[in-house]
Amino acid sequence: MEDFFVHLQFSGHCIYIYIYIYIYIYIYIYLEAKTFEQIQNSVWFLEWAERGAKMIKAVMVMNTQGKPRLAKFYEYLPVEKQQELIRSVFAVLCSRAENVSNFVEAESIFGPDSRLVYKHFATLYFVFVFDSSENELAVLDLIQVFVETLDKCFKNVCELDIVFNYSKMHTILDEIIFGGQVLETSSTEVMKAVEEISKLEAASNAITLIPKSASGWRSR
């Protein structure tokens, strides 16, 4: 429950930022533009903002048997559709040789303007799906940041670490990508944020224990 409120508080700040950005954009367009033609010419700015808001479409971690260990979609999709996409991605990955490129055209799976980058570590595939607003090499480096951070947290991460620390894995991912946007590209900075969250969780657990112990002491 503490994890939920921490993420909720962080997401609330992000929502306020998005609201302020869009308010500024609309004020600029409708107050600065003097004619309808100028308003039409300014619409590209809104379209650019909307495209920029969804750079990463999905993040998936699956093992070599096709079992998903993490699947996060940054656009709403029914569960059945998500499972279908995961199966389609695995079918593509398992048919690729080890010496081929890590970049895959994903338009046939995820629709227009979709690209896929993956990395294979031991028994796990790390997959990022994104649009053309993001650079493929930059996303490949982002996967490396994600894996390096997991290694630091779990001391040479393996599949079992992910299975038994599902919540912490989501915390790490949320520090790197939130709402489809890349927030942090430094593994060191991500680790600092994760450690701060862990401290807050520990402090919160300690606070919840104090009233119980105090009440128990009074009853004696």
Tab-separated table of C-alpha atoms in Angstrom, residues 130-213:
chain	number	residue	atom	x	y	z
A	130	PHE	CA	8.599	2.990	-29.159
A	131	ASP	CA	7.677	5.431	-31.919
A	132	SER	CA	9.805	7.399	-34.383
A	133	SER	CA	10.253	10.307	-31.965
A	134	GLU	CA	12.877	8.242	-30.109
A	135	ASN	CA	16.289	7.170	-31.375
A	136	GLU	CA	16.886	3.411	-31.668
A	137	LEU	CA	20.424	3.543	-30.263
A	138	ALA	CA	19.230	5.686	-27.363
A	139	VAL	CA	16.566	3.091	-26.514
A	140	LEU	CA	19.184	0.325	-26.710
A	141	ASP	CA	21.237	2.267	-24.157
A	142	LEU	CA	18.093	2.693	-22.051
A	143	ILE	CA	17.683	-1.075	-21.885
A	144	GLN	CA	21.284	-1.273	-20.686
A	145	VAL	CA	20.529	1.299	-17.974
A	146	PHE	CA	17.507	-0.745	-16.862
A	147	VAL	CA	19.518	-3.975	-16.678
A	148	GLU	CA	22.482	-2.320	-14.931
A	149	THR	CA	20.138	-0.887	-12.301
A	150	LEU	CA	18.582	-4.300	-11.733
A	151	ASP	CA	22.080	-5.765	-11.371
A	152	LYS	CA	22.924	-3.177	-8.715
A	153	CYS	CA	19.704	-3.878	-6.813
A	154	PHE	CA	19.874	-7.675	-6.927
A	155	LYS	CA	23.627	-8.319	-7.280
A	156	ASN	CA	23.773	-9.886	-10.747
A	157	VAL	CA	20.060	-10.126	-11.493
A	158	CYS	CA	18.490	-13.377	-12.643
A	159	GLU	CA	14.979	-14.453	-13.566
A	160	LEU	CA	14.102	-15.502	-10.008
A	161	ASP	CA	14.999	-12.046	-8.690
A	162	ILE	CA	12.438	-10.546	-11.057
A	163	VAL	CA	9.792	-13.116	-10.140
A	164	PHE	CA	10.140	-12.545	-6.377
A	165	ASN	CA	10.751	-8.773	-6.506
A	166	TYR	CA	8.059	-7.752	-8.948
A	167	SER	CA	7.131	-4.553	-7.099
A	168	LYS	CA	10.720	-3.319	-6.899
A	169	MET	CA	11.212	-3.971	-10.603
A	170	HIS	CA	8.214	-1.742	-11.343
A	171	THR	CA	9.653	0.935	-9.052
A	172	ILE	CA	12.927	0.911	-10.991
A	173	LEU	CA	11.131	1.055	-14.332
A	174	ASP	CA	8.936	3.947	-13.154
A	175	GLU	CA	12.053	5.917	-12.256
A	176	ILE	CA	13.356	5.453	-15.822
A	177	ILE	CA	10.107	5.719	-17.800
A	178	PHE	CA	6.844	7.230	-16.631
A	179	GLY	CA	3.752	7.676	-18.754
A	180	GLY	CA	5.681	6.707	-21.870
A	181	GLN	CA	8.328	9.396	-21.384
A	182	VAL	CA	11.965	8.845	-20.483
A	183	LEU	CA	12.686	10.490	-17.134
A	184	GLU	CA	16.192	9.321	-16.273
A	185	THR	CA	19.075	7.752	-18.222
A	186	SER	CA	21.609	7.445	-15.407
A	187	SER	CA	21.705	4.179	-13.490
A	188	THR	CA	23.317	5.963	-10.541
A	189	GLU	CA	20.502	8.508	-10.289
A	190	VAL	CA	17.875	5.781	-10.579
A	191	MET	CA	19.531	3.874	-7.732
A	192	LYS	CA	19.492	7.000	-5.554
A	193	ALA	CA	15.760	7.422	-6.171
A	194	VAL	CA	15.049	3.739	-5.465
A	195	GLU	CA	17.042	3.899	-2.224
A	196	GLU	CA	15.087	6.997	-1.155
A	197	ILE	CA	11.812	5.194	-1.832
A	198	SER	CA	13.043	2.197	0.192
A	199	LYS	CA	13.897	4.533	3.098
A	200	LEU	CA	10.436	6.108	2.930
A	201	GLU	CA	8.846	2.663	2.940
A	202	ALA	CA	10.919	1.603	5.944
A	203	ALA	CA	10.056	4.825	7.801
A	204	SER	CA	6.380	4.393	6.973
A	205	ASN	CA	6.418	0.819	8.266
A	206	ALA	CA	8.080	1.992	11.475
A	207	ILE	CA	5.450	4.705	11.978
A	208	THR	CA	2.593	2.237	11.539
A	209	LEU	CA	4.142	0.008	14.198
A	210	ILE	CA	4.449	2.755	16.849
A	211	PRO	CA	0.713	3.152	17.660
A	212	LYS	CA	0.308	-0.584	18.004
A	213	SER	CA	3.218	-0.874	20.425
